[in-house]
Coordinates of C-alpha atoms in Angstrom, one line a residue:
Chain A
M27 CA 43.7 -117.0 -50.7
T28 CA 42.3 -117.8 -47.3
T29 CA 40.2 -115.4 -45.4
L30 CA 41.3 -114.7 -41.8
R31 CA 39.1 -113.1 -39.2
F32 CA 39.5 -112.5 -35.5
T33 CA 37.2 -112.4 -32.4
P34 CA 36.0 -108.8 -31.6
N35 CA 37.3 -109.5 -28.1
L36 CA 40.8 -108.8 -29.5
H37 CA 40.0 -105.5 -31.1
R38 CA 40.3 -103.6 -28.0
L39 CA 43.7 -105.0 -27.3
V40 CA 45.4 -105.1 -30.8
D41 CA 44.6 -104.3 -34.3
T42 CA 43.3 -107.5 -36.0
P43 CA 42.2 -106.4 -39.4
S44 CA 40.5 -109.2 -41.5
A45 CA 42.7 -110.2 -44.4
R46 CA 42.9 -112.4 -47.4
V47 CA 46.1 -114.4 -46.9
A48 CA 48.1 -117.0 -48.9
G49 CA 49.1 -120.4 -47.5
A50 CA 48.6 -124.0 -47.6
T51 CA 48.2 -124.6 -43.7
V52 CA 47.0 -122.6 -40.9
A53 CA 50.6 -122.2 -39.8
Q54 CA 51.5 -120.7 -43.2
V55 CA 48.5 -118.4 -43.3
L56 CA 49.2 -117.1 -39.7
A57 CA 52.9 -116.6 -40.4
C58 CA 52.0 -114.5 -43.5
Y59 CA 49.5 -112.4 -41.6
F60 CA 52.0 -112.0 -38.6
L61 CA 54.6 -110.6 -41.1
A62 CA 52.2 -107.5 -41.6
N63 CA 50.8 -107.5 -38.0
P64 CA 53.6 -108.7 -35.8
R65 CA 52.0 -107.6 -32.6
V66 CA 49.1 -110.0 -33.1
R67 CA 51.3 -113.2 -32.9
G68 CA 51.7 -113.1 -29.1
Y69 CA 48.0 -112.8 -28.5
V70 CA 47.1 -115.9 -30.6
L71 CA 50.2 -118.1 -30.1
D72 CA 52.4 -118.9 -27.1
D73 CA 56.1 -118.5 -26.8
Q74 CA 56.5 -121.8 -28.6
G75 CA 54.2 -121.0 -31.4
A76 CA 51.3 -123.2 -30.3
V77 CA 47.8 -121.9 -30.1
R78 CA 47.2 -120.3 -26.6
K79 CA 45.4 -122.6 -24.3
H80 CA 42.3 -120.4 -24.2
V81 CA 42.2 -119.4 -27.9
A82 CA 40.4 -121.4 -30.4
V83 CA 41.1 -121.6 -34.2
F84 CA 38.3 -122.6 -36.6
V85 CA 38.7 -123.5 -40.3
N86 CA 35.2 -123.3 -41.9
Q87 CA 33.6 -123.6 -38.5
E88 CA 35.6 -126.8 -37.5
L89 CA 38.1 -126.5 -34.8
I90 CA 41.7 -127.4 -35.9
R91 CA 43.2 -130.6 -34.9
D92 CA 46.8 -129.5 -34.6
R93 CA 47.0 -126.9 -32.0
I94 CA 50.8 -127.2 -31.7
G95 CA 52.1 -127.3 -35.2
L96 CA 49.1 -125.7 -37.0
S97 CA 49.4 -128.1 -39.8
D98 CA 45.8 -128.3 -40.7
P99 CA 45.4 -127.7 -44.4
V100 CA 43.5 -124.8 -45.7
G101 CA 42.1 -124.2 -49.2
E102 CA 41.7 -121.3 -51.6
N103 CA 38.2 -120.3 -50.3
D104 CA 38.4 -121.5 -46.7
D105 CA 37.8 -119.2 -43.8
I106 CA 39.9 -119.2 -40.7
F107 CA 38.3 -117.7 -37.5
V108 CA 40.4 -117.0 -34.4
A109 CA 38.2 -117.0 -31.3
Q110 CA 38.4 -116.6 -27.7
A111 CA 37.6 -120.0 -26.1
L112 CA 34.9 -120.4 -23.5
S113 CA 37.4 -121.1 -20.8
G114 CA 40.1 -119.7 -18.6
G115 CA 40.7 -116.1 -18.5
Chain B
M22 CA 58.3 -87.5 -0.3
S23 CA 56.1 -89.6 -2.5
D24 CA 52.5 -88.3 -3.1
C25 CA 51.7 -91.0 -5.8
L26 CA 51.0 -94.7 -5.3
W27 CA 50.5 -97.2 -8.1
V28 CA 48.2 -100.2 -7.4
G29 CA 48.0 -103.2 -9.7
T30 CA 44.8 -105.2 -9.4
R31 CA 42.7 -107.9 -10.9
K32 CA 40.8 -105.3 -12.9
G33 CA 43.2 -102.8 -13.9
L34 CA 45.9 -100.3 -12.8
F35 CA 45.0 -97.5 -10.4
G36 CA 47.0 -94.3 -9.5
I37 CA 46.4 -93.1 -6.0
A38 CA 47.4 -89.4 -5.2
R39 CA 47.6 -87.5 -2.0
D40 CA 45.7 -84.2 -2.1
N41 CA 46.7 -81.1 -0.1
R42 CA 44.6 -82.2 2.8
G43 CA 46.4 -85.4 3.2
R44 CA 43.8 -87.5 1.7
W45 CA 44.8 -90.3 -0.6
R46 CA 42.4 -90.8 -3.5
I47 CA 42.0 -92.6 -6.7
A48 CA 43.4 -90.2 -9.3
G49 CA 43.5 -92.4 -12.4
T50 CA 42.6 -95.8 -13.8
W51 CA 44.1 -97.7 -16.8
F52 CA 43.5 -101.0 -18.5
P53 CA 40.0 -101.5 -16.9
G54 CA 39.2 -105.2 -16.6
D55 CA 42.7 -106.5 -17.2
P56 CA 44.8 -108.0 -14.5
V57 CA 47.9 -106.1 -13.7
S58 CA 50.4 -108.5 -12.0
M59 CA 53.4 -106.2 -11.7
L60 CA 54.3 -102.6 -12.2
L61 CA 57.5 -100.4 -11.9
P62 CA 57.4 -96.6 -11.7
Q63 CA 60.7 -95.0 -12.7
R64 CA 62.2 -91.6 -13.3
G65 CA 60.1 -89.8 -10.9
G66 CA 56.9 -91.4 -12.0
R67 CA 57.3 -90.3 -15.8
R68 CA 58.0 -93.8 -16.8
I69 CA 55.8 -96.6 -15.7
H70 CA 55.9 -100.3 -16.7
A71 CA 52.8 -102.3 -16.2
A72 CA 52.7 -106.1 -16.7
L73 CA 49.3 -107.4 -17.8
D74 CA 48.0 -110.8 -17.6
L75 CA 45.4 -111.0 -20.4
G76 CA 44.3 -114.6 -19.5
H77 CA 43.3 -115.9 -22.9
F78 CA 45.8 -113.8 -24.8
G79 CA 48.9 -114.1 -22.6
V80 CA 51.0 -111.8 -20.7
K81 CA 51.8 -108.3 -22.1
M82 CA 53.9 -105.4 -21.1
Q83 CA 52.8 -101.8 -21.4
R84 CA 55.0 -98.7 -20.8
S85 CA 54.2 -95.0 -20.4
D86 CA 56.7 -92.3 -20.6
D87 CA 54.5 -89.4 -19.6
G88 CA 53.2 -90.5 -16.1
G89 CA 50.4 -92.5 -17.5
K90 CA 48.8 -90.1 -20.0
T91 CA 49.7 -92.4 -22.9
W92 CA 50.8 -96.1 -23.1
R93 CA 52.2 -98.3 -25.7
E94 CA 52.7 -102.0 -25.8
T95 CA 56.3 -103.2 -25.4
P96 CA 57.5 -106.7 -25.9
A97 CA 56.8 -109.2 -23.3
P98 CA 59.5 -111.6 -22.1
V99 CA 59.4 -114.6 -24.5
F100 CA 61.1 -117.9 -24.0
P101 CA 63.3 -119.4 -26.7
P102 CA 62.2 -122.5 -28.6
R103 CA 62.0 -125.5 -26.5
P104 CA 64.4 -128.2 -27.7
D105 CA 62.7 -131.2 -29.2
G106 CA 62.5 -134.3 -26.9
L107 CA 63.6 -132.3 -23.9
E108 CA 62.1 -133.6 -20.6
D109 CA 61.3 -130.6 -18.4
K110 CA 58.6 -131.3 -15.8
D111 CA 57.6 -129.8 -12.6
P112 CA 58.8 -132.4 -10.0
M113 CA 55.9 -131.9 -7.7
R114 CA 53.2 -132.1 -10.2
G115 CA 54.9 -134.2 -12.8
I116 CA 53.5 -132.0 -15.7
D117 CA 55.4 -130.3 -18.5
I118 CA 56.9 -127.0 -17.7
P119 CA 55.8 -124.5 -20.3
W120 CA 58.5 -122.6 -21.9
S121 CA 56.2 -119.6 -22.1
S122 CA 55.8 -116.7 -19.8
K123 CA 52.7 -117.5 -17.7
L124 CA 52.8 -114.5 -15.3
I125 CA 55.1 -111.5 -14.9
W126 CA 55.9 -111.6 -11.2
A127 CA 58.9 -109.4 -10.5
L128 CA 60.3 -106.3 -12.2
E129 CA 63.3 -104.3 -10.9
P130 CA 65.7 -101.7 -12.4
G131 CA 69.3 -103.0 -12.7
G132 CA 72.6 -101.2 -13.5
A133 CA 73.2 -97.8 -12.3
G134 CA 69.6 -96.7 -11.6
D135 CA 66.7 -95.7 -13.6
D136 CA 68.6 -94.2 -16.6
S137 CA 70.7 -97.2 -17.3
G138 CA 67.9 -99.0 -19.2
E139 CA 68.7 -102.2 -17.5
L140 CA 65.7 -104.3 -16.1
W141 CA 65.4 -107.6 -14.6
C142 CA 62.1 -109.5 -14.9
G143 CA 61.0 -112.7 -13.1
V144 CA 58.2 -114.8 -14.4
I145 CA 56.2 -118.0 -13.7
P146 CA 57.3 -120.7 -14.8
G147 CA 60.7 -119.6 -13.2
G148 CA 62.5 -117.7 -16.0
L149 CA 64.6 -114.6 -15.3
F150 CA 64.8 -112.1 -18.2
H151 CA 67.3 -109.2 -18.6
S152 CA 66.8 -106.1 -20.7
R153 CA 69.5 -103.5 -21.5
D154 CA 67.1 -101.2 -23.4
G155 CA 64.3 -100.3 -20.9
G156 CA 62.2 -103.2 -21.8
D157 CA 62.4 -102.8 -25.7
S158 CA 63.9 -106.2 -25.7
W159 CA 64.2 -109.2 -23.3
T160 CA 66.8 -112.0 -23.1
L161 CA 66.2 -115.2 -21.0
V162 CA 69.1 -115.6 -18.5
R163 CA 70.1 -119.1 -19.7
S164 CA 72.8 -119.6 -17.1
L165 CA 69.9 -119.9 -14.5
W166 CA 67.3 -121.4 -16.7
D167 CA 69.8 -124.1 -17.7
H168 CA 71.1 -124.7 -14.4
P169 CA 70.5 -128.4 -13.5
L170 CA 68.9 -127.4 -10.1
R171 CA 66.3 -125.2 -11.7
K172 CA 64.7 -128.4 -12.9
K173 CA 64.1 -129.1 -9.1
W174 CA 62.2 -125.9 -8.5
M175 CA 58.5 -126.6 -7.8
G176 CA 55.2 -124.8 -8.1
G177 CA 53.8 -123.5 -5.0
G178 CA 50.4 -121.7 -5.0
Y179 CA 50.8 -121.7 -8.8
D180 CA 51.3 -124.8 -11.0
F181 CA 54.9 -123.8 -11.7
A182 CA 57.8 -122.1 -10.0
G183 CA 58.2 -118.4 -10.2
I184 CA 60.7 -115.7 -9.5
H185 CA 59.1 -113.0 -7.3
S186 CA 62.0 -111.0 -5.6
I187 CA 64.9 -109.5 -7.4
M188 CA 67.5 -107.5 -5.5
V189 CA 70.2 -105.6 -7.2
D190 CA 73.1 -104.6 -5.0
P191 CA 73.4 -100.7 -5.0
R192 CA 77.2 -101.2 -4.3
D193 CA 77.6 -103.5 -7.4
A194 CA 74.9 -103.9 -9.9
R195 CA 76.5 -107.2 -11.1
H196 CA 75.5 -108.7 -7.8
V197 CA 71.9 -109.7 -8.1
T198 CA 70.0 -112.0 -5.7
I199 CA 66.6 -113.5 -6.5
A200 CA 64.1 -115.6 -4.6
V201 CA 61.9 -118.4 -6.1
S202 CA 58.7 -119.8 -4.9
T203 CA 59.5 -122.7 -4.7
G204 CA 63.3 -122.8 -5.3
G205 CA 65.2 -121.0 -2.7
V206 CA 67.5 -118.0 -2.9
W207 CA 70.0 -117.6 -5.8
T208 CA 72.7 -115.0 -6.3
T209 CA 75.0 -113.9 -9.1
K210 CA 78.2 -111.8 -8.7
D211 CA 78.7 -111.5 -12.4
N212 CA 75.6 -110.0 -13.8
G213 CA 73.9 -113.3 -14.4
G214 CA 76.9 -115.2 -15.9
S215 CA 76.9 -117.7 -13.1
W216 CA 74.6 -118.5 -10.2
A217 CA 74.9 -119.9 -6.7
L218 CA 72.1 -121.4 -4.5
I219 CA 72.5 -119.9 -1.1
G220 CA 70.4 -119.9 2.1
K221 CA 71.8 -121.9 5.1
G222 CA 69.6 -121.7 8.0
L223 CA 66.3 -121.7 6.2
R224 CA 63.7 -124.2 7.3
N225 CA 60.7 -125.8 5.8
A226 CA 58.0 -128.0 7.4
Y227 CA 56.5 -129.3 4.2
M228 CA 59.2 -131.5 2.8
P229 CA 60.4 -134.8 4.3
P230 CA 62.1 -134.0 7.6
D231 CA 65.6 -134.8 6.2
M232 CA 65.1 -132.0 3.6
A233 CA 63.9 -129.3 6.0
G234 CA 67.3 -127.5 5.9
D235 CA 68.0 -128.0 2.2
P236 CA 68.2 -124.6 0.6
L237 CA 66.7 -125.7 -2.5
P238 CA 63.0 -126.4 -1.7
Q239 CA 62.6 -123.3 0.5
D240 CA 59.4 -121.5 -0.3
A241 CA 60.4 -117.8 0.2
H242 CA 57.2 -115.9 -0.2
R243 CA 59.0 -112.6 -0.5
V244 CA 62.6 -111.2 0.2
V245 CA 63.6 -107.6 0.4
H246 CA 67.0 -106.0 1.1
C247 CA 67.7 -102.7 2.9
P248 CA 68.9 -100.4 0.1
A249 CA 71.4 -98.6 2.4
K250 CA 72.7 -101.8 4.0
P251 CA 72.1 -104.5 1.2
D252 CA 73.7 -107.3 3.1
R253 CA 70.6 -107.2 5.4
L254 CA 67.7 -109.2 3.9
W255 CA 64.2 -110.0 5.3
M256 CA 62.3 -113.0 4.2
Q257 CA 58.7 -113.9 4.7
H258 CA 58.9 -117.6 4.2
H259 CA 56.1 -120.2 3.9
N260 CA 57.2 -121.4 7.4
G261 CA 58.3 -118.2 9.1
I262 CA 60.1 -114.9 9.1
F263 CA 63.9 -115.0 8.5
R264 CA 66.7 -112.4 8.6
S265 CA 70.1 -112.4 6.9
D266 CA 73.1 -110.4 7.7
D267 CA 75.3 -111.5 4.8
G268 CA 73.5 -111.1 1.6
G269 CA 71.3 -114.3 2.0
E270 CA 74.2 -116.8 2.6
H271 CA 73.0 -117.5 6.1
W272 CA 69.7 -116.9 7.8
Q273 CA 68.3 -116.7 11.3
E274 CA 64.6 -117.6 11.9
L275 CA 62.7 -115.3 14.2
H276 CA 60.6 -117.2 16.7
D277 CA 57.4 -116.1 18.7
V278 CA 56.4 -113.4 16.2
P279 CA 53.0 -112.1 17.3
P280 CA 50.3 -112.8 16.2
S281 CA 51.8 -115.2 13.5
S282 CA 54.9 -115.5 11.4
F283 CA 53.0 -116.7 8.3
G284 CA 52.2 -114.3 5.6
F285 CA 53.4 -113.2 2.2
A286 CA 54.5 -109.6 2.2
V287 CA 57.5 -107.9 3.9
A288 CA 58.9 -104.3 3.6
V289 CA 62.1 -103.0 5.0
H290 CA 63.1 -99.4 5.8
P291 CA 65.3 -97.8 3.1
T292 CA 68.1 -96.9 5.5
E293 CA 67.4 -98.5 8.9
A294 CA 68.0 -102.1 8.4
D295 CA 66.6 -103.3 11.7
T296 CA 63.1 -101.9 10.9
A297 CA 60.8 -104.1 8.8
W298 CA 57.1 -104.5 8.4
F299 CA 54.9 -107.7 7.8
V300 CA 51.2 -108.4 7.5
P301 CA 50.4 -111.7 9.3
A302 CA 47.9 -114.3 8.5
T303 CA 46.8 -117.6 9.9
K304 CA 48.9 -120.3 8.5
D305 CA 48.7 -121.9 6.1
E306 CA 45.5 -123.6 5.1
R307 CA 43.3 -120.6 6.1
R308 CA 45.2 -117.6 4.9
F309 CA 43.3 -114.7 6.5
P310 CA 44.2 -112.5 9.4
V311 CA 44.6 -114.1 12.8
D312 CA 41.2 -114.2 14.5
A313 CA 40.0 -112.2 11.4
R314 CA 41.7 -109.1 13.1
L315 CA 43.8 -107.3 10.4
V316 CA 47.2 -106.0 11.8
V317 CA 50.5 -105.0 10.6
T318 CA 53.6 -106.0 12.6
R319 CA 56.8 -103.9 12.7
T320 CA 60.2 -104.6 14.3
R321 CA 62.7 -101.8 14.9
D322 CA 65.5 -103.9 16.4
G323 CA 66.1 -106.5 13.9
G324 CA 63.3 -108.9 14.9
K325 CA 63.9 -109.1 18.8
H326 CA 60.6 -107.4 19.4
F327 CA 57.5 -106.6 17.2
D328 CA 54.9 -103.9 17.5
V329 CA 51.4 -105.0 16.6
L330 CA 49.9 -102.0 14.6
S331 CA 46.1 -101.6 14.2
K332 CA 45.2 -98.0 14.4
G333 CA 42.9 -97.2 11.4
L334 CA 42.6 -100.7 10.4
P335 CA 39.2 -102.4 10.5
D336 CA 37.5 -103.1 14.0
E337 CA 35.2 -105.5 12.4
P338 CA 36.2 -108.9 11.3
A339 CA 38.5 -108.6 8.1
Y340 CA 39.4 -111.5 5.8
D341 CA 41.9 -109.4 3.8
L342 CA 45.0 -111.3 2.7
I343 CA 48.0 -109.3 1.4
Y344 CA 49.8 -110.8 -1.5
R345 CA 53.6 -110.8 -1.6
H346 CA 53.8 -107.5 -3.7
G347 CA 51.0 -105.9 -1.8
L348 CA 52.9 -104.1 0.8
A349 CA 55.2 -101.1 -0.1
I350 CA 57.4 -98.4 1.5
A351 CA 58.2 -95.0 0.1
A352 CA 61.8 -93.9 -0.4
D353 CA 61.5 -91.7 2.7
G354 CA 60.9 -94.6 5.0
E355 CA 57.8 -92.9 6.5
R356 CA 55.0 -93.7 4.2
L357 CA 53.8 -97.3 3.7
A358 CA 50.8 -98.8 1.8
F359 CA 49.3 -102.1 1.5
G360 CA 46.4 -103.6 -0.5
S361 CA 44.4 -106.9 0.0
T362 CA 42.7 -109.6 -1.9
T363 CA 39.4 -108.1 -0.7
G364 CA 40.2 -104.9 -2.6
S365 CA 41.0 -102.7 0.4
L366 CA 43.8 -100.3 0.4
W367 CA 45.5 -98.5 3.3
V368 CA 48.2 -95.8 3.5
S369 CA 50.3 -94.8 6.5
E370 CA 52.3 -91.7 6.8
D371 CA 54.0 -92.5 10.1
Q372 CA 55.7 -95.8 9.6
G373 CA 52.5 -97.7 10.3
D374 CA 51.6 -96.2 13.7
S375 CA 48.2 -95.2 12.0
W376 CA 46.6 -96.1 8.8
Q377 CA 44.2 -94.3 6.5
N378 CA 41.8 -96.4 4.5
V379 CA 41.8 -95.3 0.7
S380 CA 39.2 -97.8 -0.5
K381 CA 37.4 -100.9 0.6
H382 CA 36.0 -101.5 -2.9
L383 CA 39.0 -101.9 -5.3
P384 CA 39.4 -105.2 -7.2
P385 CA 41.7 -107.7 -5.6
I386 CA 45.2 -106.1 -5.3
A387 CA 48.3 -107.8 -6.6
C388 CA 50.9 -105.1 -6.2
V389 CA 51.5 -101.8 -4.6
R390 CA 54.4 -99.4 -5.4
F391 CA 55.2 -95.8 -4.5
E392 CA 56.3 -93.5 -7.2
A393 CA 60.0 -93.6 -7.3

C-alpha cells in the first residue's frame, strides 16, 4: 500500500484525508483514491486526466516524470505527496 | 425592484444590498481570496450559481439555494476525452487548445425561465455546455465544438477563444445566440443541434484588410439583446459599437460615439430596445478611460445620439477599466451598476443620470449582476 497525502492548501477547498492506497503506478493509486473521494479528482487532474499545470506530484520527494499518463511506478512503502506548485494561481 | 446586487471579484463574491435610506452597502462576502469569474442569481435570489477560478486547482462551480447562507460544490463543466492524435491548435498562437475548462465566462438560464433547470455555460477555451438539471450535470455541445470553423476561433486577451455572451430568445428557447472572443456570433434554432455563423456588417481592423468583413474573426467583446424585443442586439466590439435589428444576422456600426467607441461592457434596457449603456475607454493599447475621466455613455434613440454621464463618478483622474461582465441593469430598467478593475463599484437608480459610489476598495471586479 502506498501512502497518499495532500497539500494543506487543499484542505479548505475539499476534504483530502491521507490514505493508504493500493496500486502499481501513480495513476492507479490516484484512481483508487478518487473512488472513495470523487470530488478531489478535479482539483488534482484536469479534464483530460493529466496533472493540473500548477499542481506537483512527488513520489518519495521526487517529482513524477509522467504528468500526463501518471505512469510512474510506486512501491509498497512509497509516499505520494500532492503539492501546490510554486507557480501560477 | 431589485435591492440586491451580486459582485464577482478577483478575491471573492460580494453581496451588495440597498438599505432603507437608499445606500448600497456590502452585506455579505463569500469565497474570500478565490476569484469569482461569473455568477447567476435565480429564483428571486434564493438560488445563486458562482463560478470559481481556483488557479492551481481549476475551475469550480458552487451553488446556494438559500440566498447565500450555505453553498455546495456542484459539478464544473468538463470536456470529454480528447481523441488521440487530434490536431487542435489555436490558429493565432499555434499552441494546443486544451480540452479542459480554463475559465467559466458565461452562465445563462435556458428553457422556460428559472424553474426549467436549463442552463447554458460558456467557457474558455471555447466550449459551450448545456445543463438540464440546474447545473447538477453538464454536456459539451458537440455540434458547436466539432464545427470545422470552431478551429479558426482565436484567443484574444486570453490564450484561447472563449464564449462570453449567451442570449436565449424569450419567444423560443430553442433559439440561442452566442458571441465568441474571437470567433464572431453564432446562432442555433434547434436548441444547439446545429449552428450558423452570422454577423454581416461587422468590421475588424486587426486582421488583413481583405478579412475586415469576415464574420468569423470578429472580436465581439460583449453582446446583449433586449428581452422585450430580442431581435435587437447591441455589441461592444473590439473595433466599435454595433447594433442589429434582426437577431444578429446584420449589423450597423455606430460612428462618432463620444468619447470613444472602444470598451468591453454594454447593457440594454429590458423593454426599450433603443436605450443602451456603455463604459468607454481609450482604444486599445491603453485601456483606461479617455483622458482618465470615467464616464458612462447612454443612447435612447438606437445610437443616433449619446449622453455622456458623469454625475457621481470621480472628478479626479480614474484608471478604472470595466470588464465585459462588469456592467449590469436591473429588471426594472432604472437601476444600473458597474464595477472596475480598480475595485470600484457604482450604482445608479436613475438610468445612469447619477451614480452612487459603493466602494473604491473592492478587489478587481469581473462580473456584476442584480438579483433576478
